[in-house]
Coordinates of C-alpha atoms and ligand atoms in Angstrom, one line a residue:
Chain M
M1 CA 7.0 22.6 24.8
S2 CA 9.7 21.7 27.3
S3 CA 12.3 22.5 24.7
A4 CA 10.9 26.0 24.5
N5 CA 12.0 26.7 28.1
R6 CA 15.4 25.2 27.4
N7 CA 16.1 27.4 24.4
T8 CA 16.5 30.6 26.3
T9 CA 20.2 30.8 26.3
P10 CA 22.0 31.4 23.0
V11 CA 24.1 28.2 23.4
N12 CA 21.0 26.1 23.9
R13 CA 19.3 27.7 21.0
R14 CA 22.3 27.1 18.8
R15 CA 22.4 23.5 19.9
F16 CA 18.7 23.1 19.3
L17 CA 19.0 24.5 15.8
Q18 CA 22.0 22.2 15.1
D19 CA 20.1 19.2 16.2
A20 CA 17.0 20.2 14.2
A21 CA 19.2 20.8 11.1
R22 CA 20.8 17.4 11.6
V23 CA 17.5 15.5 11.8
A24 CA 16.0 17.5 8.9
G25 CA 19.1 16.7 6.8
A26 CA 18.8 13.0 7.6
C27 CA 15.1 13.0 6.8
A28 CA 15.8 14.8 3.5
V29 CA 18.2 12.1 2.5
G30 CA 15.8 9.4 3.7
G31 CA 13.0 11.1 1.9
M32 CA 14.9 11.2 -1.4
A33 CA 15.7 7.5 -1.1
L34 CA 12.0 6.8 -0.4
T35 CA 11.0 9.0 -3.4
K36 CA 13.3 7.0 -5.6
L37 CA 11.7 3.8 -4.4
A38 CA 8.2 5.2 -5.0
T39 CA 9.2 6.2 -8.5
D40 CA 10.8 2.8 -9.2
A41 CA 7.7 1.0 -7.9
R42 CA 5.7 2.3 -10.8
A43 CA 7.7 0.1 -13.2
L44 CA 5.1 -2.6 -13.5
P45 CA 6.5 -5.5 -15.5
A46 CA 4.6 -6.2 -18.7
Q47 CA 3.6 -9.7 -17.7
A48 CA 2.1 -8.6 -14.3
L49 CA -1.6 -7.8 -14.9
R50 CA -3.7 -5.9 -12.4
P51 CA -7.1 -7.2 -11.2
P52 CA -10.3 -6.1 -13.0
G53 CA -11.2 -2.5 -12.5
A54 CA -7.7 -1.5 -11.2
L55 CA -7.1 2.2 -11.5
P56 CA -4.3 3.3 -13.9
E57 CA -1.0 2.3 -12.4
E58 CA 0.2 5.7 -11.0
H59 CA -3.2 6.2 -9.3
F60 CA -3.4 2.6 -8.2
L61 CA -0.3 3.0 -6.0
A62 CA -2.0 5.9 -4.2
A63 CA -5.1 3.8 -3.7
C64 CA -4.2 0.2 -3.0
I65 CA -3.3 -0.4 0.7
R66 CA -2.1 -3.9 -0.1
C67 CA -4.5 -5.6 2.2
G68 CA -5.1 -8.6 -0.1
L69 CA -8.8 -8.7 0.4
C70 CA -9.2 -9.0 -3.4
V71 CA -6.8 -11.9 -3.4
R72 CA -8.9 -13.7 -0.7
D73 CA -12.2 -13.3 -2.5
C74 CA -11.0 -14.5 -5.9
P75 CA -12.5 -18.0 -6.2
Y76 CA -10.0 -19.1 -8.7
D77 CA -6.8 -18.1 -6.8
T78 CA -5.9 -15.9 -9.8
L79 CA -4.6 -13.0 -7.8
K80 CA -1.4 -12.8 -5.7
L81 CA 0.2 -10.1 -3.6
A82 CA 3.6 -9.3 -5.1
E83 CA 6.5 -10.6 -3.0
L84 CA 9.6 -8.5 -2.6
G85 CA 12.4 -9.7 -4.9
L86 CA 10.3 -12.4 -6.5
D87 CA 7.6 -10.5 -8.3
G88 CA 8.2 -7.3 -10.2
A89 CA 5.0 -5.5 -9.2
A90 CA 5.3 -3.1 -6.2
T91 CA 5.6 -5.1 -3.0
G92 CA 2.3 -6.3 -1.6
T93 CA 0.2 -5.1 -4.5
P94 CA -2.2 -7.6 -6.2
F95 CA -1.5 -8.9 -9.7
F96 CA -1.8 -12.0 -11.8
T97 CA 0.2 -13.7 -14.4
A98 CA -2.0 -14.8 -17.3
R99 CA 0.1 -17.8 -18.3
D100 CA -0.1 -19.2 -14.8
V101 CA -3.7 -18.5 -13.7
P102 CA -5.9 -16.2 -15.9
C103 CA -8.9 -14.3 -14.7
E104 CA -12.2 -16.2 -15.1
M105 CA -14.2 -13.1 -15.4
C106 CA -16.6 -13.8 -12.6
E107 CA -20.0 -12.2 -13.3
D108 CA -20.3 -10.7 -9.7
I109 CA -16.6 -9.6 -9.8
P110 CA -15.9 -10.5 -6.1
C111 CA -12.4 -9.0 -6.2
V112 CA -13.8 -5.5 -7.0
V113 CA -16.5 -5.9 -4.4
A114 CA -14.0 -6.9 -1.7
C115 CA -11.6 -3.9 -2.3
P116 CA -12.2 -1.5 0.6
T117 CA -10.4 1.5 -0.9
G118 CA -11.7 1.6 -4.5
A119 CA -8.2 0.8 -5.9
L120 CA -10.4 -1.6 -7.9
D121 CA -13.0 0.8 -9.2
H122 CA -16.4 0.0 -7.8
D123 CA -18.0 1.5 -10.9
L124 CA -17.1 -1.6 -12.8
T125 CA -20.2 -3.7 -12.6
N126 CA -20.1 -5.5 -15.9
I127 CA -17.0 -7.7 -16.2
D128 CA -17.1 -7.4 -20.0
D129 CA -16.2 -3.7 -19.5
S130 CA -13.0 -4.5 -17.6
R131 CA -9.7 -3.9 -19.4
M132 CA -7.0 -5.7 -17.5
G133 CA -4.8 -5.7 -20.6
L134 CA -5.1 -6.4 -24.3
A135 CA -4.3 -9.7 -26.0
V136 CA -1.7 -9.5 -28.8
L137 CA -0.8 -12.2 -31.2
I138 CA 2.8 -11.5 -30.5
D139 CA 4.6 -14.3 -32.3
E140 CA 3.1 -14.9 -35.7
E141 CA 6.1 -17.0 -36.6
K142 CA 5.1 -19.7 -34.1
C143 CA 1.3 -19.4 -33.8
L144 CA 0.0 -22.5 -35.4
N145 CA -3.0 -20.8 -37.0
A146 CA -0.7 -18.3 -38.5
L147 CA 1.4 -21.1 -40.0
G148 CA -1.7 -22.4 -41.7
L149 CA -2.7 -25.1 -39.2
R150 CA -6.0 -25.2 -37.4
C151 CA -5.3 -24.9 -33.7
D152 CA -7.9 -22.2 -32.8
V153 CA -7.5 -22.8 -29.1
C154 CA -7.2 -19.2 -28.1
Y155 CA -10.2 -18.4 -30.1
R156 CA -12.2 -21.2 -28.6
V157 CA -11.5 -20.4 -25.0
C158 CA -12.1 -16.7 -25.2
P159 CA -15.1 -15.8 -23.0
V160 CA -15.9 -13.1 -25.5
I161 CA -15.6 -15.4 -28.5
D162 CA -16.2 -13.9 -31.9
K163 CA -16.0 -10.4 -30.5
A164 CA -12.6 -10.2 -28.7
I165 CA -11.0 -12.7 -31.0
T166 CA -12.1 -13.5 -34.6
L167 CA -10.5 -15.8 -37.1
E168 CA -9.7 -13.9 -40.3
L169 CA -9.6 -16.0 -43.4
S170 CA -6.8 -15.3 -45.9
H171 CA -4.9 -17.1 -48.7
N172 CA -2.0 -19.3 -47.6
Q173 CA 0.8 -17.9 -49.8
R174 CA 3.2 -20.7 -48.8
S175 CA 1.2 -23.7 -50.0
G176 CA -0.7 -21.8 -52.6
A177 CA -3.7 -24.0 -52.0
H178 CA -4.9 -23.6 -48.4
A179 CA -6.3 -21.0 -46.1
I180 CA -5.0 -19.3 -43.0
F181 CA -7.3 -18.6 -40.1
M182 CA -5.5 -15.7 -38.5
P183 CA -6.6 -15.0 -34.8
V184 CA -7.2 -11.3 -34.6
V185 CA -7.9 -9.5 -31.3
H186 CA -10.3 -6.6 -31.1
S187 CA -9.6 -4.0 -28.4
D188 CA -13.2 -2.9 -28.1
H189 CA -14.1 -6.3 -26.7
C190 CA -11.0 -7.9 -25.2
T191 CA -11.0 -7.7 -21.4
G192 CA -7.4 -8.9 -21.0
C193 CA -8.5 -11.9 -19.0
G194 CA -5.6 -14.0 -20.2
K195 CA -7.6 -17.1 -21.0
C196 CA -6.1 -17.2 -24.5
E197 CA -2.5 -16.7 -23.3
K198 CA -3.0 -19.4 -20.6
S199 CA -4.3 -22.0 -23.2
C200 CA -2.0 -21.3 -26.1
V201 CA -0.7 -24.8 -26.8
L202 CA 2.9 -23.8 -27.5
P203 CA 5.3 -25.1 -24.8
G204 CA 6.7 -22.3 -22.6
E205 CA 5.8 -18.8 -23.7
A206 CA 2.5 -18.3 -25.5
A207 CA 2.3 -16.9 -29.0
I208 CA -0.7 -14.7 -27.9
K209 CA 0.0 -12.6 -24.8
V210 CA -2.0 -10.2 -22.8
L211 CA 0.0 -7.0 -22.5
P212 CA -0.8 -3.9 -20.4
I213 CA -3.0 -1.5 -22.4
R214 CA -0.3 1.1 -22.3
V215 CA 2.1 -1.3 -24.1
A216 CA -0.4 -2.9 -26.4
T217 CA -2.1 0.1 -27.9
A218 CA -0.9 3.1 -29.9
D219 CA -2.5 6.5 -30.1
A220 CA -4.8 7.0 -33.1
A221 CA -3.4 9.1 -35.9
D222 CA -5.7 12.1 -35.6
H223 CA -4.3 13.9 -38.6
Y224 CA -5.4 11.1 -41.0
R225 CA -9.1 10.7 -41.7
L226 CA -10.4 7.3 -42.2
G227 CA -13.0 8.2 -44.8
W228 CA -14.4 4.7 -44.9
E229 CA -15.5 4.8 -41.4
E230 CA -19.0 6.2 -41.4
D231 CA -18.6 8.2 -38.2
T232 CA -15.4 9.8 -39.4
P233 CA -16.4 12.7 -41.7
L234 CA -13.7 13.9 -44.1
V235 CA -14.4 17.5 -43.1
D236 CA -15.5 18.7 -39.7
E237 CA -19.0 19.8 -40.8
L238 CA -21.2 18.4 -43.5
I239 CA -20.9 20.7 -46.5
D240 CA -23.8 20.7 -49.0
L241 CA -22.1 21.0 -52.4
P242 CA -24.4 22.1 -55.3
D243 CA -25.6 19.3 -57.4
R244 CA -23.9 19.6 -60.7
L245 CA -26.5 18.3 -63.1
P246 CA -26.3 19.4 -66.7
G247 CA -29.1 21.8 -67.5
P248 CA -30.1 25.4 -67.8
G249 CA -28.4 27.6 -65.3
T250 CA -25.5 25.4 -64.7
D251 CA -22.1 26.0 -65.8
N252 CA -21.0 22.6 -67.0
L253 CA -22.8 22.5 -70.3
V254 CA -19.7 21.7 -72.1
A255 CA -18.8 18.9 -69.9
P256 CA -18.1 15.8 -71.9
G257 CA -21.4 14.0 -72.3
G258 CA -23.4 17.1 -71.3
Y259 CA -26.4 17.8 -73.4
L260 CA -27.5 21.0 -75.1
P261 CA -31.0 22.0 -74.6
E262 CA -32.9 23.3 -77.5
G263 CA -32.7 27.0 -78.2
M264 CA -29.4 27.4 -76.5
P265 CA -26.5 28.7 -78.5
D266 CA -23.8 26.1 -78.9
P267 CA -21.1 27.3 -76.6
S268 CA -18.5 25.7 -78.7
M269 CA -19.1 28.2 -81.4
E270 CA -19.3 32.0 -81.6
G271 CA -16.9 32.8 -78.9
G272 CA -18.1 30.2 -76.5
F273 CA -15.6 28.0 -74.7
A274 CA -14.2 25.1 -76.6
P275 CA -11.3 23.1 -75.6
S276 CA -8.5 23.2 -78.2
Y277 CA -7.6 19.5 -77.6
G278 CA -9.5 16.4 -78.1
L279 CA -10.5 14.1 -75.3
P280 CA -9.4 10.6 -76.0
G281 CA -12.2 8.3 -77.0
I282 CA -14.8 10.9 -77.0
G283 CA -14.0 12.6 -80.3
G284 CA -14.2 16.3 -79.5
A285 CA -16.1 18.6 -77.2
G286 CA -19.8 18.5 -76.7
Q287 CA -20.5 15.3 -78.6
Chain Q
M1 CA 18.3 -1.3 50.2
S2 CA 21.5 -2.0 48.5
Q3 CA 20.8 -5.6 48.8
T4 CA 17.5 -5.3 46.9
T5 CA 18.9 -3.0 44.2
S6 CA 21.7 -5.4 43.4
L7 CA 19.1 -8.1 42.5
P8 CA 18.6 -8.6 38.8
V9 CA 15.8 -6.6 37.2
G10 CA 12.4 -7.9 38.2
R11 CA 13.7 -10.4 40.7
E12 CA 12.5 -8.5 43.7
A13 CA 9.0 -8.4 42.3
V14 CA 8.9 -12.1 41.8
L15 CA 10.0 -12.6 45.4
E16 CA 7.4 -10.3 46.8
K17 CA 4.4 -10.7 44.5
G18 CA 4.9 -14.1 43.1
W19 CA 5.8 -15.2 39.5
W20 CA 2.4 -14.5 37.9
K21 CA 2.0 -10.9 39.3
A22 CA 5.6 -10.1 38.3
Y23 CA 5.1 -11.2 34.7
Q24 CA 1.3 -10.9 34.0
F25 CA 1.3 -7.9 31.6
L26 CA 4.3 -9.2 29.7
I27 CA 2.6 -12.6 29.2
L28 CA -0.8 -11.0 28.4
R29 CA 1.0 -8.8 25.9
R30 CA 2.7 -11.8 24.2
I31 CA -0.6 -13.6 24.1
S32 CA -2.2 -10.6 22.5
Q33 CA 0.6 -10.3 19.9
V34 CA 0.3 -14.0 19.0
F35 CA -3.5 -13.6 18.9
F36 CA -3.4 -10.7 16.5
L37 CA -1.0 -12.5 14.2
G38 CA -2.6 -15.9 14.7
I39 CA -6.2 -14.7 13.9
F40 CA -4.9 -13.6 10.5
L41 CA -3.0 -16.9 10.0
L42 CA -6.0 -19.1 10.8
G43 CA -7.3 -18.5 7.2
P44 CA -4.3 -19.4 5.2
W45 CA -3.0 -22.0 7.6
A46 CA -6.1 -23.7 8.8
G47 CA -8.7 -22.6 6.3
I48 CA -10.8 -20.8 9.0
W49 CA -11.6 -17.5 7.5
W50 CA -12.8 -15.5 10.5
V51 CA -10.5 -12.7 9.5
K52 CA -9.3 -11.9 6.0
G53 CA -6.7 -9.4 4.9
N54 CA -3.9 -8.0 7.0
L55 CA -3.1 -5.1 9.3
A56 CA -3.5 -2.6 6.5
S57 CA -7.2 -3.6 6.1
S58 CA -9.2 -6.6 7.2
L59 CA -12.7 -8.0 7.2
T60 CA -13.7 -9.9 10.3
F61 CA -16.6 -12.4 10.2
D62 CA -17.5 -10.9 6.8
I63 CA -18.9 -7.8 8.4
L64 CA -16.5 -5.8 10.5
P65 CA -14.1 -3.7 8.4
L66 CA -10.9 -2.5 10.1
T67 CA -8.4 -0.3 8.3
D68 CA -5.1 1.2 9.4
P69 CA -5.7 5.0 9.5
F70 CA -2.0 5.8 8.9
V71 CA -2.0 3.9 5.6
L72 CA -5.3 5.5 4.6
L73 CA -4.0 8.9 5.5
Q74 CA -1.0 8.4 3.2
G75 CA -3.3 7.3 0.4
M76 CA -5.5 10.4 0.9
L77 CA -2.4 12.7 0.8
A78 CA -1.5 10.9 -2.4
Q79 CA -4.9 12.1 -3.7
H80 CA -7.0 9.0 -3.6
W81 CA -10.4 9.4 -1.9
P82 CA -11.1 5.9 -0.6
E83 CA -14.4 4.0 -0.6
M84 CA -16.7 4.1 2.5
T85 CA -15.6 0.7 3.7
A86 CA -12.0 1.8 4.3
I87 CA -13.1 5.1 5.9
I88 CA -15.4 3.3 8.3
G89 CA -12.7 0.8 9.1
A90 CA -10.2 3.5 9.8
L91 CA -12.6 5.4 12.0
I92 CA -13.2 2.3 14.1
V93 CA -9.5 1.7 14.5
G94 CA -8.8 5.4 15.1
V95 CA -11.4 5.9 17.7
A96 CA -10.4 2.7 19.5
Y97 CA -6.8 3.7 19.8
A98 CA -7.6 7.2 20.7
L99 CA -9.4 5.8 23.7
I100 CA -7.1 3.1 24.9
G101 CA -3.8 4.7 23.9
G102 CA -2.4 5.0 20.4
R103 CA 0.7 3.1 21.2
V104 CA -1.2 0.2 22.6
Y105 CA -0.9 -0.7 18.9
C106 CA 2.9 -0.9 19.5
S107 CA 3.0 -3.0 22.5
W108 CA 0.0 -5.2 22.1
V109 CA -0.5 -5.7 18.3
C110 CA 2.5 -4.8 16.2
P111 CA 4.4 -7.9 15.1
I112 CA 7.7 -6.0 15.0
N113 CA 7.5 -5.4 18.8
P114 CA 8.6 -9.0 19.6
V115 CA 11.4 -8.6 17.2
T116 CA 12.8 -5.4 18.7
D117 CA 12.1 -6.7 22.2
T118 CA 14.2 -9.7 21.4
A119 CA 16.9 -7.5 20.0
H120 CA 16.8 -5.5 23.3
W121 CA 17.0 -8.6 25.4
L122 CA 20.0 -9.9 23.5
H123 CA 21.5 -6.4 23.6
D124 CA 21.3 -6.5 27.4
K125 CA 22.6 -10.1 27.6
L126 CA 25.6 -9.3 25.5
G127 CA 26.2 -6.1 27.5
F128 CA 26.5 -3.9 24.4
A129 CA 26.8 -0.2 24.7
K130 CA 23.7 2.0 24.1
G131 CA 25.1 3.1 20.8
W132 CA 23.6 5.9 18.7
Q133 CA 20.7 7.5 20.4
P134 CA 18.8 9.9 18.1
K135 CA 16.5 12.3 19.7
R136 CA 13.1 10.9 20.8
N137 CA 11.3 13.4 18.5
T138 CA 13.2 12.1 15.4
R139 CA 10.2 9.9 14.7
Y140 CA 8.0 12.9 14.2
W141 CA 10.4 14.1 11.6
V142 CA 10.3 10.7 9.9
L143 CA 6.5 10.8 10.1
G144 CA 6.5 14.2 8.4
M145 CA 8.9 13.0 5.8
V146 CA 6.8 10.0 5.0
L147 CA 3.6 12.1 4.6
A148 CA 5.5 14.6 2.4
V149 CA 6.9 11.9 0.1
S150 CA 3.4 10.3 -0.1
A151 CA 2.0 13.7 -1.2
L152 CA 4.8 14.4 -3.6
T153 CA 5.0 11.0 -5.3
G154 CA 1.3 10.2 -5.2
S155 CA 1.9 6.8 -3.7
I156 CA 1.6 5.3 -0.2
A157 CA 5.2 5.8 0.6
W158 CA 5.8 4.1 3.9
E159 CA 4.4 0.8 2.6
L160 CA 7.4 0.5 0.3
V161 CA 9.7 -0.1 3.3
N162 CA 7.4 -0.6 6.3
P163 CA 8.9 -3.6 8.2
I164 CA 5.6 -4.1 10.1
S165 CA 3.6 -4.9 6.9
M166 CA 6.6 -6.6 5.4
L167 CA 6.5 -9.1 8.3
H168 CA 2.8 -9.3 8.8
R169 CA 1.8 -9.4 5.2
G170 CA 4.8 -11.6 4.5
L171 CA 3.7 -14.3 7.0
I172 CA 0.1 -14.2 5.7
F173 CA 0.5 -13.8 2.0
G174 CA 4.1 -14.8 1.2
M175 CA 7.3 -13.3 2.3
G176 CA 9.7 -13.1 -0.6
F177 CA 12.7 -11.2 0.5
A178 CA 10.7 -9.0 2.8
W179 CA 12.4 -10.6 5.8
T180 CA 15.4 -8.5 5.0
F181 CA 13.6 -5.5 6.3
V182 CA 12.8 -7.3 9.6
L183 CA 16.4 -8.5 9.9
A184 CA 17.6 -4.9 9.3
V185 CA 15.4 -3.6 12.2
F186 CA 16.7 -6.4 14.4
V187 CA 20.3 -5.8 13.6
F188 CA 19.9 -2.0 14.0
D189 CA 18.4 -2.4 17.4
L190 CA 21.0 -4.9 18.5
V191 CA 24.2 -3.3 17.4
V192 CA 23.6 0.2 16.2
S193 CA 21.1 1.7 18.6
R194 CA 19.5 0.3 21.7
R195 CA 15.7 0.5 21.4
G196 CA 16.5 2.6 18.3
W197 CA 13.6 1.6 16.0
C198 CA 10.5 1.7 18.1
G199 CA 11.8 4.2 20.5
H200 CA 13.2 6.8 18.1
L201 CA 12.4 6.2 14.4
C202 CA 9.3 4.3 13.5
P203 CA 6.7 6.7 12.0
V204 CA 3.9 4.3 12.6
G205 CA 4.5 4.4 16.3
A206 CA 4.8 8.2 16.0
F207 CA 1.5 8.4 14.2
Y208 CA -0.3 6.2 16.8
G209 CA 1.3 8.1 19.6
L210 CA -0.2 11.4 18.3
L211 CA -3.5 9.6 17.7
G212 CA -3.6 8.5 21.4
K213 CA -2.4 11.9 22.9
G214 CA -5.7 12.2 24.8
S215 CA -6.3 8.6 25.5
I216 CA -8.4 7.5 28.5
L217 CA -6.5 4.4 29.6
R218 CA -3.3 5.4 31.4
V219 CA -0.7 4.0 33.7
S220 CA -0.3 5.9 36.9
A221 CA 2.4 5.9 39.7
T222 CA -0.4 6.2 42.2
K223 CA 1.6 4.7 45.1
R224 CA 4.8 6.6 44.2
A225 CA 5.4 7.3 47.9
E226 CA 6.4 3.7 48.3
C227 CA 9.0 3.7 45.5
D228 CA 12.2 2.3 46.9
D229 CA 14.4 3.5 44.0
C230 CA 15.2 0.0 42.7
M231 CA 15.1 1.5 39.1
D232 CA 13.6 -1.6 37.7
C233 CA 10.8 0.2 36.0
F234 CA 13.3 2.4 34.1
A235 CA 15.2 -0.7 33.1
V236 CA 12.2 -2.4 31.5
C237 CA 10.3 0.6 30.0
P238 CA 10.8 1.0 26.3
E239 CA 10.2 4.8 26.6
M240 CA 11.7 5.4 30.0
H241 CA 11.6 9.2 29.8
V242 CA 7.8 9.0 30.3
I243 CA 8.1 7.6 33.9
T244 CA 10.2 10.4 35.5
P245 CA 7.5 13.2 35.6
A246 CA 4.9 10.9 37.1
L247 CA 7.1 9.0 39.5
R248 CA 9.4 11.8 40.6
G249 CA 6.8 14.5 40.6
A250 CA 6.0 16.6 43.6
D251 CA 2.7 16.4 45.5
A252 CA 1.0 18.8 43.1
D253 CA 2.1 16.9 40.0
T254 CA -0.1 14.2 38.6
P255 CA 1.1 10.7 39.1
I256 CA -0.5 9.7 35.8
I257 CA 1.9 9.0 32.9
L258 CA 0.5 11.4 30.4
S259 CA 3.2 11.2 27.7
S260 CA 1.8 9.9 24.4
D261 CA 5.0 7.9 24.1
C262 CA 3.9 5.5 26.8
T263 CA 2.9 2.3 25.1
N264 CA 0.6 1.1 27.9
C265 CA 2.6 -2.2 27.9
G266 CA 2.2 -2.4 31.7
R267 CA 5.7 -3.8 32.2
C268 CA 6.4 -1.2 34.9
I269 CA 3.4 -2.5 36.9
D270 CA 4.9 -6.1 36.7
V271 CA 8.4 -5.3 37.8
C272 CA 7.6 -3.0 40.7
A273 CA 7.8 -4.9 44.0
P274 CA 5.9 -2.3 46.0
D275 CA 3.2 -2.1 43.3
V276 CA 3.6 1.6 42.7
F277 CA 2.0 1.6 39.2
T278 CA -1.4 0.7 38.1
F279 CA -3.7 1.0 35.1
T280 CA -6.3 3.8 35.5
T281 CA -7.9 6.6 33.5
R282 CA -6.6 10.0 32.8
F283 CA -9.4 11.4 35.0
D284 CA -8.3 9.5 38.1
E285 CA -7.8 12.0 40.9
T286 CA -6.8 9.6 43.6
P287 CA -4.4 11.7 45.8
A288 CA -0.9 10.5 45.2
P289 CA 1.5 12.1 47.6
A290 CA 5.1 12.3 46.5
R291 CA 7.7 10.3 48.3
A292 CA 8.1 11.7 51.8
E293 CA 11.8 12.0 51.8
R294 CA 13.5 11.8 48.5
R295 CA 15.7 9.0 49.7
N296 CA 17.9 8.7 46.8
T297 CA 18.5 12.2 45.5
K298 CA 21.9 11.2 44.2
R299 CA 20.2 8.8 41.9
Q300 CA 18.0 11.3 40.2
P301 CA 20.5 12.7 37.7
E302 CA 21.2 9.2 36.6
A303 CA 17.5 8.6 36.0
S304 CA 17.0 11.6 33.9
R305 CA 20.1 10.9 32.0
A306 CA 18.7 7.5 31.2
A307 CA 15.6 9.1 29.9
Ligands
SF4_401 S1 -13.0 -11.5 -11.9 FE1 -13.0 -13.4 -10.7 S2 -11.4 -14.7 -11.5 FE2 -11.0 -12.6 -12.2 S3 -9.6 -11.7 -10.6 FE3 -11.7 -11.2 -10.0 S4 -12.4 -12.7 -8.6 FE4 -10.6 -13.5 -9.7
SF4_402 S1 -8.5 -5.2 -2.1 FE1 -8.0 -3.3 -3.0 S2 -6.7 -2.2 -1.6 FE2 -6.7 -4.4 -1.0 S3 -5.0 -5.3 -2.1 FE3 -6.7 -5.6 -3.4 S4 -6.7 -3.8 -4.8 FE4 -5.4 -3.3 -3.0
SF4_403 S1 -7.5 -11.9 -23.2 FE1 -7.8 -13.4 -24.8 S2 -9.4 -14.8 -24.0 FE2 -9.5 -12.9 -22.7 S3 -11.0 -11.6 -23.7 FE3 -9.0 -11.0 -24.6 S4 -8.8 -12.3 -26.4 FE4 -10.4 -13.2 -25.2
SF4_404 S1 7.2 1.8 17.2 FE1 6.6 1.0 15.2 S2 7.5 -1.0 15.0 FE2 7.6 -0.4 17.1 S3 5.9 -1.4 18.0 FE3 5.3 0.7 17.5 S4 4.4 0.5 15.4 FE4 5.5 -1.4 15.9

């Protein structure tokens, strides 16, 4: 307001405009730097998993105010706030590393309850519905089960055993005489808790890893129809095709194996249709 | 006169009012700053979980939610509608600061304040020049920029660099390299710009300043008639331009410091030997005559230049 009085002379007005332009310019540069930082902050490393119920990453950064209340209420010290320069996740945001401390899938989900902003979605009330990531048997060359041994540890520790991980039996081609119990993860049940990755017995990196959903899954091929899946009809609507039974009024009387009712003219004679070739193993038309 | 003015800043107050009276608000302020950091550190350091979280959002005694309205505002501009807990927390904090002065946050709570105060103290000790002094309203531009970037990028933009949360969260949850932001602010205030960060740039201070524009609690130069022009209040005030209109005003002008830039730190009350200043409310209408003879008219331009 006081600047309004001062702007009455042209010199002062020009000075005011110059000052304003200078500050605006500086803020524009600062704003661009900040925008760059904000964009970079989205690059969540694959090994950093968000807590249960976390909104999709782009939205999470609008919602999470980095208070750490989720961290405090996690009874297993699973969660951490990312530290600048040490952890890849955006500074101050909560994450966990499955190989260090996995999520124990608390039934009452205290981390979600504690979140004041809803960055962890309060609609998540059943921990089995959480999707922190998806386990992937990423190194089949080292997985002991894949090599034909019986380790089974990831399968045993899975809180959703026999649904999220199953052991699929197949023939061991190498030995020719044994079986392979291949751990297979099913995305409709795996919560991404990371218990399997944590307990994989290999030293160092695990053969089974929980990856972010966006990395671990592909989009379904909509243009191929999986006819064997009951709920996937081959055509959009059910079409009732006519039943083609041999008999009067149908047009397939000459089909191989069809029979000729009494009183009907034999279609293979007198101008009726008769194939000029012989069908193998049947010995002519009509009979 | 000349004898008293040649004394170091605050010395005269100690001589006249005693040590405690000459330092009480500074000491109370430091205690408050230690308290607001310490209460959060009790949990991680001593296992006493009275307060969980950090300045962005906290839960006290498992019942009282408090949320930083500035952080929440950025989140809302980034198009996230928060849960009720955060909204209630932000309302409590917002209303409290709107009543006691938004920038009370700066001088009594913010953990960066001791850092920039130290930088200023060292700056004075070393006799450095003022350095670059951006306009006081630059912080509002920065505030606008931060809100714009939040809306454009859909993320809480200031938290990517905010030295306050870097320090506060860092001490409570783990620092990493976040101390570099704190060091940057310290160095900036020490060698680039005297009182540069809190006085000109910080958008958090700007936000809280706007929030407390109509606050009830105010400092007033009620006994301005007794001002002996020692200039000590200008020397200690982090926002010295706020003093001039109240202290140097004519009879008709209010002696109350109404600028929302005032941080209610109370340091002017401490250092003033004749006890010109006092805490009061914005509705206080105690008559406050201007100084009878403007004894040091020559000094005035200097004062306004300092502002
Ligand atoms: S569900 Fe339990 S173990 Fe998992 S992150 Fe939340 S609080 Fe921690
Ligand atoms: S409690 Fe919510 S807002 Fe706070 S750090 Fe955790 S996810 Fe973020
Ligand atoms: S992450 Fe592993 S242990 Fe957890 S549910 Fe998925 S398969 Fe099971
Ligand atoms: S201006 Fe900013 S950094 Fe300084 S005390 Fe206020 S909020 Fe803290």
